[in-house]
Every structure is written in structure tokens, then in C-alpha cells.
Amino acid sequence: MADRISSDHPSVQTVRSTCTETATGVRLEVPADDRDAFPTDEVVRVVLDGDECFARIERALTGDDLSVPGIYETPDEARDPTGATDRLVDWIDGHSVSMGGSVLIDVIEPEFLYGLRSPGETVYYDAREPPSSSLQDIASDLEEQ
């Protein structure tokens, strides 16, 4: 069983993002100062209310900011969200986050596992190590086939 870690644990870095509205839903804007905590154009795991989902971290169209344009059930949906359900929209609604409001992104394991929470909320995550690079390579090869 994985260890549990709280969002206020000293090993968890927290980044304050801004919820913005888009033509198709919402996105989380990550300030340029915090971009080192995220891989660009990679799919990562994101915990929403205890559910592990997937998101692709993208470079914003302007400036050095990053964004999370949506959160999805599978890595494939995060890569190509056409026809997929964006879980971020429901999460924003369920947590009463307003447009322009803050969403905290917890960096549980850099470049692998992140979590979302509302400001002032404490969340507990299942902390675990990312797979070794050789296992990731095998998984990537299988996904591409």
C-alpha cells in the first residue's frame, strides 16, 4: 500500500494557479516563476478528489506561463481530448472556484504526480515513486503501437 502524504507536508511544493475561461471550458494558468515544477508538453498524473486522472501541461500561447487545459480519464484522452470529458470543468464547479480565482496545484512527485485542491483545503494523497525510465519506455512503446 502506498504511503499517504498531506498537502501541507514539507516535501509537497504548492503552486498557485489561476482558473481562466476558454471557448471550450476552463484551464489553469501556471505562472512562469513556477514552470520548473512541471514538464512541458508531457502527460502527468493529476489527483482530483482521490481519483487519479491525466493532464497534458502546455506552454501558454503568450509568455513563459504554462497551462493545464483539461484533466482526463486516460493518458490518450489527455493527448487528444477530442470527444473526451474534461474532468476539470466539473471539479471547478464542485469546488466553487470562480473565473480568475485560485486553484492550488500540489507537486507530489515532480514530473509525475500532482494534485488539485482549493485554497485553505488540506488533501491527502497516495505518494508513490514514478516507474523506472525503462518501464516508462516500454509503456510508451506499447501506447504508440
PDB file of C-alpha atoms in Angstrom, residues 5 8 15 27 38 42 47 53 58 66-67 91 105 119 130 137 140 142:
ATOM      1  CA  ILE A   5       1.030  12.337   2.408  1.00  0.00           C
ATOM      2  CA  ASP A   8       0.813  20.600   3.874  1.00  0.00           C
ATOM      3  CA  VAL A  15       1.853  26.225  -6.872  1.00  0.00           C
ATOM      4  CA  ARG A  27      -7.915  25.971 -17.951  1.00  0.00           C
ATOM      5  CA  PHE A  38       6.149  20.946 -14.435  1.00  0.00           C
ATOM      6  CA  GLU A  42       4.111  15.883 -21.248  1.00  0.00           C
ATOM      7  CA  VAL A  47      -5.359  13.583  -8.425  1.00  0.00           C
ATOM      8  CA  CYS A  53      -6.536  11.264 -13.840  1.00  0.00           C
ATOM      9  CA  GLU A  58       1.230  23.057 -22.193  1.00  0.00           C
ATOM     10  CA  LEU A  66       2.246  27.119 -18.570  1.00  0.00           C
ATOM     11  CA  SER A  67      -1.317  25.882 -18.534  1.00  0.00           C
ATOM     12  CA  TRP A  91     -14.059  19.817 -10.387  1.00  0.00           C
ATOM     13  CA  ILE A 105      -1.576  22.502  -7.573  1.00  0.00           C
ATOM     14  CA  PRO A 119      -7.122  27.284  -1.172  1.00  0.00           C
ATOM     15  CA  PRO A 130       7.264   7.049 -10.726  1.00  0.00           C
ATOM     16  CA  ASP A 137       9.858   3.473 -22.270  1.00  0.00           C
ATOM     17  CA  SER A 140       5.283   4.483 -24.240  1.00  0.00           C
ATOM     18  CA  LEU A 142       3.033  -0.028 -26.234  1.00  0.00           C
TER      19      LEU A 142
END
